[in-house]
Amino acid sequence: MRGVIVDCGIYRDGRRTEGPADFSDALDEARAAGDAFVWIGLHEPTEKEFDLVSSEFGLHPLAVEDALRAHQRPKLEIYDDSLFVVIKPVVYEQESDAVSAGELMLFIGDSFVVTVRHGEGAPLAAVRRRLEAEPEVLRHGPTSVLYAVSDAVVDHYIEVAAELQVDLEELEAQVFAPTGSSDSKNTAASIYTFKRQVLEFRRATNPLSAPMARLSSAGVPFVDTGSQPFFRDVNDHLTRAVEHVEGLDRLLSDILSAHLAQVGVRQNDDMRKISAWAAMAAVPTMVAGIYGMNFRHMPELDWAWTYPAVIVLMGIAVVGLYRLFKRRGWM
């Protein structure tokens, strides 16, 4: 369990205090004090490793199953002995310009907070340090942890959305460059890959709106009654992030449509040029074909200037067609 438990602390009156190393004894001490709570953080525990924690804290089996399996949508569920919240943090990877999502589960109950992290995107260490530096917030008990984690994750949503906005502007400049894209297949693939990243981002932000709206209202068990304004602030930030993501998705759809339209226009231009060259080649071919039929009675064959006259006629026809197509923009 030492490798699974990232941190375990007892908090009393907004400050971390020394306590038993065993989290079961720590929970008993926190409940006996009345104004303290235990915060234990776990990283990708196995079923066997989590059994001891779930039995000691009385966690509901369905919530434990969700916490172990991961791959959950953001949600809030209320059980008899605890509140179960799922949040999906996102990370923008600078090296690959890609978005990846982790998962963070919080169990909020009587004098305890259990956090289960999957992936590397959850800012729990930074949140814990920030809370320990703000005892006036930490005094609100387990609710302060839920608020701080939600606030940190949602604020990072806005930062990631800003990074994606920069990438989108670069992709937009590439698509609408005056010279056009030299490789339309790669451009379409880039747009589609970007759209997949935005979809991953939407899976993290959109479903979280309902839990945040519920936490913003009164009557949620295990949540401090005076915390609604703070969760409303988080919900406002989340709404901004959701709107930003929706805007990115719409712009990507418009860019993809514009790119496909550009590809169609370029293909039409190519077809017109091919048709124009084929038409200019067809006239000499037709004339040469007529005189290549080897008929015996063709009056022009006996004329002295027939050959140069035919060559000049073909040249005039080709030049005339070239000027016509050039004037109409086909060449």
Short mmCIF file of C-alpha atoms in Angstrom, two decimals:
data_model
loop_
_atom_site.label_atom_id
_atom_site.label_comp_id
_atom_site.label_asym_id
_atom_site.label_seq_id
_atom_site.Cartn_x
_atom_site.Cartn_y
_atom_site.Cartn_z
CA MET A 1 0.00 0.00 0.00
CA ARG A 2 2.97 2.35 0.42
CA GLY A 3 3.30 2.80 -3.33
CA VAL A 4 -0.45 3.28 -3.80
CA ILE A 5 -1.04 5.80 -1.01
CA VAL A 6 0.39 9.08 -2.29
CA ASP A 7 -0.38 11.00 0.89
CA CYS A 8 -2.41 10.65 4.06
CA GLY A 9 -2.98 13.52 6.46
CA ILE A 10 -5.18 14.59 9.36
CA TYR A 11 -6.49 18.17 9.24
CA ARG A 12 -7.84 19.92 12.30
CA ASP A 13 -8.99 23.52 12.42
CA GLY A 14 -7.59 24.11 8.95
CA ARG A 15 -4.09 22.81 9.69
CA ARG A 16 -2.34 19.53 9.15
CA THR A 17 -1.51 17.72 12.38
CA GLU A 18 0.60 14.74 13.28
CA GLY A 19 -1.37 11.55 13.67
CA PRO A 20 -1.23 7.77 13.40
CA ALA A 21 0.51 6.35 10.35
CA ASP A 22 -2.30 3.83 9.89
CA PHE A 23 -5.23 5.48 8.07
CA SER A 24 -7.78 3.44 10.05
CA ASP A 25 -6.47 4.83 13.34
CA ALA A 26 -6.26 8.28 11.75
CA LEU A 27 -9.95 8.12 10.79
CA ASP A 28 -10.95 7.07 14.33
CA GLU A 29 -8.93 9.96 15.76
CA ALA A 30 -10.48 12.48 13.34
CA ARG A 31 -14.01 11.34 14.16
CA ALA A 32 -13.28 11.42 17.87
CA ALA A 33 -12.02 15.03 17.58
CA GLY A 34 -15.22 16.13 15.83
CA ASP A 35 -13.65 19.05 13.94
CA ALA A 36 -11.02 17.09 11.97
CA PHE A 37 -10.93 14.98 8.84
CA VAL A 38 -8.59 12.57 7.07
CA TRP A 39 -7.52 13.08 3.46
CA ILE A 40 -5.99 10.02 1.83
CA GLY A 41 -4.79 10.07 -1.77
CA LEU A 42 -4.44 6.91 -3.87
CA HIS A 43 -2.89 6.43 -7.31
CA GLU A 44 -4.28 3.67 -9.54
CA PRO A 45 -4.94 1.09 -6.82
CA THR A 46 -5.75 -2.51 -7.65
CA GLU A 47 -8.91 -4.19 -6.38
CA LYS A 48 -7.01 -5.98 -3.64
CA GLU A 49 -5.22 -2.80 -2.55
CA PHE A 50 -8.46 -0.80 -2.48
CA ASP A 51 -10.42 -3.41 -0.52
CA LEU A 52 -8.84 -2.38 2.78
CA VAL A 53 -9.55 1.32 2.17
CA SER A 54 -13.14 0.74 1.07
CA SER A 55 -13.92 -1.48 4.06
CA GLU A 56 -12.40 0.94 6.58
CA PHE A 57 -14.18 3.99 5.14
CA GLY A 58 -17.45 2.20 4.37
CA LEU A 59 -17.49 3.06 0.68
CA HIS A 60 -20.35 1.82 -1.46
CA PRO A 61 -19.46 -1.20 -3.66
CA LEU A 62 -20.82 0.42 -6.84
CA ALA A 63 -18.73 3.53 -6.31
CA VAL A 64 -15.68 1.37 -5.54
CA GLU A 65 -16.24 -0.53 -8.77
CA ASP A 66 -16.37 2.72 -10.75
CA ALA A 67 -13.22 4.00 -9.02
CA LEU A 68 -11.28 0.86 -9.90
CA ARG A 69 -12.45 0.50 -13.49
CA ALA A 70 -11.99 4.17 -14.40
CA HIS A 71 -13.22 5.23 -17.88
CA GLN A 72 -16.18 6.97 -16.22
CA ARG A 73 -18.08 10.08 -17.25
CA PRO A 74 -17.93 13.04 -14.86
CA LYS A 75 -20.77 12.56 -12.40
CA LEU A 76 -22.00 13.00 -8.85
CA GLU A 77 -23.65 10.17 -6.94
CA ILE A 78 -25.03 10.22 -3.39
CA TYR A 79 -24.85 7.14 -1.20
CA ASP A 80 -25.84 6.61 2.42
CA ASP A 81 -22.33 7.01 3.83
CA SER A 82 -20.52 9.08 1.23
CA LEU A 83 -20.65 11.36 -1.78
CA PHE A 84 -18.95 10.07 -4.95
CA VAL A 85 -17.69 12.56 -7.55
CA VAL A 86 -15.89 11.81 -10.82
CA ILE A 87 -13.87 14.56 -12.54
CA LYS A 88 -11.74 14.23 -15.68
CA PRO A 89 -8.65 16.48 -15.65
CA VAL A 90 -7.09 17.23 -19.04
CA VAL A 91 -3.46 17.89 -19.95
CA TYR A 92 -2.10 19.69 -23.01
CA GLU A 93 1.14 18.06 -24.15
CA GLN A 94 3.40 20.70 -25.66
CA GLU A 95 5.64 18.22 -27.48
CA SER A 96 2.85 16.59 -29.47
CA ASP A 97 0.24 19.39 -29.34
CA ALA A 98 -2.24 16.80 -28.07
CA VAL A 99 -4.83 16.63 -25.30
CA SER A 100 -4.97 13.70 -22.90
CA ALA A 101 -7.50 13.12 -20.13
CA GLY A 102 -7.08 11.42 -16.79
CA GLU A 103 -9.64 10.53 -14.14
CA LEU A 104 -10.07 11.65 -10.58
CA MET A 105 -12.56 10.14 -8.14
CA LEU A 106 -13.43 11.71 -4.78
CA PHE A 107 -15.23 10.03 -1.91
CA ILE A 108 -16.56 12.63 0.57
CA GLY A 109 -17.94 11.34 3.84
CA ASP A 110 -18.07 11.80 7.58
CA SER A 111 -14.63 13.20 8.51
CA PHE A 112 -12.82 11.81 5.46
CA VAL A 113 -11.85 12.46 1.86
CA VAL A 114 -10.52 9.67 -0.35
CA THR A 115 -9.14 10.63 -3.75
CA VAL A 116 -8.33 8.03 -6.41
CA ARG A 117 -6.26 9.22 -9.35
CA HIS A 118 -5.86 7.54 -12.74
CA GLY A 119 -3.36 9.02 -15.16
CA GLU A 120 -0.98 11.92 -14.61
CA GLY A 121 -3.25 14.89 -15.21
CA ALA A 122 -4.74 15.43 -11.75
CA PRO A 123 -3.20 18.39 -9.89
CA LEU A 124 -3.72 16.89 -6.43
CA ALA A 125 -0.26 17.60 -5.03
CA ALA A 126 -0.53 21.27 -5.96
CA VAL A 127 -4.07 21.46 -4.58
CA ARG A 128 -3.01 19.93 -1.29
CA ARG A 129 -0.12 22.39 -0.94
CA ARG A 130 -2.39 25.32 -1.77
CA LEU A 131 -5.02 24.25 0.74
CA GLU A 132 -2.46 23.68 3.48
CA ALA A 133 -1.33 27.27 2.89
CA GLU A 134 -4.94 28.53 3.27
CA PRO A 135 -6.23 27.28 6.65
CA GLU A 136 -9.32 29.52 6.47
CA VAL A 137 -10.48 27.47 3.46
CA LEU A 138 -9.40 24.13 4.87
CA ARG A 139 -11.48 24.75 8.01
CA HIS A 140 -14.61 23.93 6.00
CA GLY A 141 -13.62 20.26 6.11
CA PRO A 142 -13.95 17.75 3.25
CA THR A 143 -16.03 20.23 1.26
CA SER A 144 -12.96 22.47 0.92
CA VAL A 145 -11.07 19.62 -0.76
CA LEU A 146 -13.88 18.99 -3.23
CA TYR A 147 -14.08 22.70 -4.03
CA ALA A 148 -10.31 23.15 -4.41
CA VAL A 149 -9.94 20.11 -6.66
CA SER A 150 -12.91 21.15 -8.84
CA ASP A 151 -11.64 24.72 -9.06
CA ALA A 152 -8.12 23.65 -10.06
CA VAL A 153 -9.34 21.21 -12.71
CA VAL A 154 -11.84 23.67 -14.24
CA ASP A 155 -9.31 26.52 -14.29
CA HIS A 156 -6.93 24.22 -16.15
CA TYR A 157 -9.70 23.54 -18.67
CA ILE A 158 -9.60 27.23 -19.60
CA GLU A 159 -5.80 27.13 -19.99
CA VAL A 160 -5.98 24.06 -22.24
CA ALA A 161 -8.74 25.68 -24.30
CA ALA A 162 -6.48 28.71 -24.83
CA GLU A 163 -3.66 26.42 -26.04
CA LEU A 164 -6.03 24.70 -28.45
CA GLN A 165 -7.21 28.09 -29.71
CA VAL A 166 -3.62 28.92 -30.71
CA ASP A 167 -3.27 25.59 -32.53
CA LEU A 168 -6.59 26.17 -34.27
CA GLU A 169 -5.47 29.58 -35.53
CA GLU A 170 -2.29 28.01 -36.95
CA LEU A 171 -4.33 25.30 -38.67
CA GLU A 172 -6.73 27.91 -40.01
CA ALA A 173 -3.83 29.92 -41.46
CA GLN A 174 -2.51 26.76 -43.11
CA VAL A 175 -5.86 25.91 -44.70
CA PHE A 176 -6.57 29.44 -45.95
CA ALA A 177 -3.04 30.21 -47.13
CA PRO A 178 -3.09 31.98 -50.55
CA THR A 179 -1.03 29.23 -52.19
CA GLY A 180 -3.20 26.49 -50.71
CA SER A 181 -2.03 23.28 -49.12
CA SER A 182 0.37 21.16 -51.11
CA ASP A 183 -0.86 17.99 -49.41
CA SER A 184 -4.62 18.02 -48.93
CA LYS A 185 -4.64 14.52 -47.47
CA ASN A 186 -2.31 15.52 -44.61
CA THR A 187 -4.30 18.70 -43.99
CA ALA A 188 -7.56 16.78 -43.75
CA ALA A 189 -5.89 14.27 -41.41
CA SER A 190 -4.63 17.12 -39.21
CA ILE A 191 -8.11 18.63 -38.99
CA TYR A 192 -9.65 15.27 -38.16
CA THR A 193 -7.00 14.56 -35.48
CA PHE A 194 -7.62 18.00 -33.97
CA LYS A 195 -11.35 17.31 -33.95
CA ARG A 196 -10.73 14.06 -32.06
CA GLN A 197 -8.78 16.01 -29.42
CA VAL A 198 -11.62 18.49 -29.05
CA LEU A 199 -14.03 15.56 -28.70
CA GLU A 200 -11.87 14.17 -25.89
CA PHE A 201 -11.96 17.60 -24.26
CA ARG A 202 -15.76 17.77 -24.58
CA ARG A 203 -16.10 14.40 -22.87
CA ALA A 204 -14.36 15.91 -19.86
CA THR A 205 -16.14 19.27 -19.72
CA ASN A 206 -19.74 18.84 -20.86
CA PRO A 207 -20.88 16.07 -18.47
CA LEU A 208 -19.36 17.95 -15.51
CA SER A 209 -21.93 20.74 -15.85
CA ALA A 210 -24.71 18.75 -14.16
CA PRO A 211 -22.66 17.81 -11.04
CA MET A 212 -21.40 21.39 -10.65
CA ALA A 213 -24.93 22.77 -10.98
CA ARG A 214 -26.09 20.32 -8.33
CA LEU A 215 -23.27 21.27 -5.97
CA SER A 216 -24.19 24.93 -6.50
CA SER A 217 -27.61 24.27 -4.97
CA ALA A 218 -28.40 23.48 -1.36
CA GLY A 219 -29.28 20.11 0.06
CA VAL A 220 -26.36 17.97 -1.13
CA PRO A 221 -25.27 15.61 1.70
CA PHE A 222 -21.71 15.86 3.06
CA VAL A 223 -21.33 19.33 1.49
CA ASP A 224 -21.03 22.40 3.70
CA THR A 225 -24.16 24.56 3.51
CA GLY A 226 -22.18 27.76 2.96
CA SER A 227 -20.20 26.45 0.01
CA GLN A 228 -22.80 27.11 -2.71
CA PRO A 229 -21.34 30.48 -3.82
CA PHE A 230 -17.93 28.87 -4.32
CA PHE A 231 -19.31 26.05 -6.41
CA ARG A 232 -21.34 28.57 -8.41
CA ASP A 233 -18.08 30.32 -9.22
CA VAL A 234 -16.59 27.01 -10.38
CA ASN A 235 -19.71 26.39 -12.45
CA ASP A 236 -19.37 29.81 -14.11
CA HIS A 237 -15.78 29.01 -15.09
CA LEU A 238 -16.89 25.61 -16.35
CA THR A 239 -19.56 27.24 -18.51
CA ARG A 240 -16.89 29.44 -20.08
CA ALA A 241 -14.75 26.38 -20.78
CA VAL A 242 -17.70 24.48 -22.28
CA GLU A 243 -18.61 27.41 -24.54
CA HIS A 244 -14.98 27.70 -25.63
CA VAL A 245 -14.83 24.01 -26.49
CA GLU A 246 -18.12 24.19 -28.39
CA GLY A 247 -16.75 27.15 -30.35
CA LEU A 248 -13.59 25.21 -31.21
CA ASP A 249 -15.66 22.28 -32.44
CA ARG A 250 -17.85 24.50 -34.65
CA LEU A 251 -14.81 26.27 -36.11
CA LEU A 252 -13.15 22.95 -36.85
CA SER A 253 -16.25 21.76 -38.69
CA ASP A 254 -16.29 25.00 -40.71
CA ILE A 255 -12.55 24.71 -41.48
CA LEU A 256 -12.98 21.09 -42.61
CA SER A 257 -15.89 22.08 -44.87
CA ALA A 258 -13.87 24.98 -46.29
CA HIS A 259 -10.88 22.71 -46.90
CA LEU A 260 -13.02 20.14 -48.72
CA ALA A 261 -14.56 22.93 -50.80
CA GLN A 262 -11.06 24.17 -51.69
CA VAL A 263 -10.05 20.66 -52.71
CA GLY A 264 -13.14 20.45 -54.92
CA VAL A 265 -12.36 23.82 -56.53
CA ARG A 266 -8.76 22.78 -57.20
CA GLN A 267 -9.95 19.52 -58.73
CA ASN A 268 -12.38 21.42 -60.96
CA ASP A 269 -9.56 23.72 -62.04
CA ASP A 270 -7.41 20.72 -62.88
CA MET A 271 -10.24 19.11 -64.83
CA ARG A 272 -10.84 22.31 -66.80
CA LYS A 273 -7.17 22.55 -67.70
CA ILE A 274 -7.09 18.92 -68.77
CA SER A 275 -10.26 19.43 -70.80
CA ALA A 276 -8.81 22.54 -72.46
CA TRP A 277 -5.59 20.78 -73.47
CA ALA A 278 -7.61 17.80 -74.70
CA ALA A 279 -9.80 20.10 -76.83
CA MET A 280 -6.74 21.79 -78.35
CA ALA A 281 -5.27 18.39 -79.15
CA ALA A 282 -8.56 17.13 -80.59
CA VAL A 283 -8.72 19.62 -83.50
CA PRO A 284 -5.34 18.67 -85.09
CA THR A 285 -6.11 15.03 -84.42
CA MET A 286 -9.44 15.32 -86.21
CA VAL A 287 -7.95 17.06 -89.25
CA ALA A 288 -5.04 14.63 -89.40
CA GLY A 289 -7.50 11.77 -89.09
CA ILE A 290 -9.52 12.97 -92.04
CA TYR A 291 -6.49 13.22 -94.27
CA GLY A 292 -5.16 9.93 -93.02
CA MET A 293 -8.14 7.90 -94.29
CA ASN A 294 -6.37 7.25 -97.64
CA PHE A 295 -9.38 7.94 -99.87
CA ARG A 296 -8.52 8.02 -103.55
CA HIS A 297 -10.82 10.87 -104.57
CA MET A 298 -9.91 13.81 -102.29
CA PRO A 299 -9.55 17.04 -104.35
CA GLU A 300 -7.26 18.68 -101.83
CA LEU A 301 -4.60 16.01 -102.36
CA ASP A 302 -3.84 17.43 -105.79
CA TRP A 303 -3.41 21.01 -104.62
CA ALA A 304 0.14 22.29 -104.34
CA TRP A 305 -0.48 24.24 -101.09
CA THR A 306 -2.71 21.69 -99.35
CA TYR A 307 -0.15 20.51 -96.80
CA PRO A 308 0.97 23.97 -95.55
CA ALA A 309 -2.63 25.19 -95.64
CA VAL A 310 -3.78 22.33 -93.40
CA ILE A 311 -0.87 22.89 -90.98
CA VAL A 312 -1.70 26.61 -90.78
CA LEU A 313 -5.40 25.80 -90.27
CA MET A 314 -4.59 23.47 -87.38
CA GLY A 315 -2.27 26.09 -85.85
CA ILE A 316 -4.92 28.80 -86.11
CA ALA A 317 -7.53 26.53 -84.53
CA VAL A 318 -5.22 25.59 -81.63
CA VAL A 319 -4.22 29.23 -80.99
CA GLY A 320 -7.85 30.31 -81.16
CA LEU A 321 -8.89 27.68 -78.63
CA TYR A 322 -5.97 28.60 -76.35
CA ARG A 323 -6.95 32.28 -76.33
CA LEU A 324 -10.61 31.35 -75.70
CA PHE A 325 -9.78 29.10 -72.74
CA LYS A 326 -7.28 31.61 -71.39
CA ARG A 327 -9.86 34.39 -71.46
CA ARG A 328 -12.34 32.20 -69.57
CA GLY A 329 -9.77 31.23 -66.95
CA TRP A 330 -9.42 27.60 -67.92
CA MET A 331 -5.71 27.87 -68.57
#
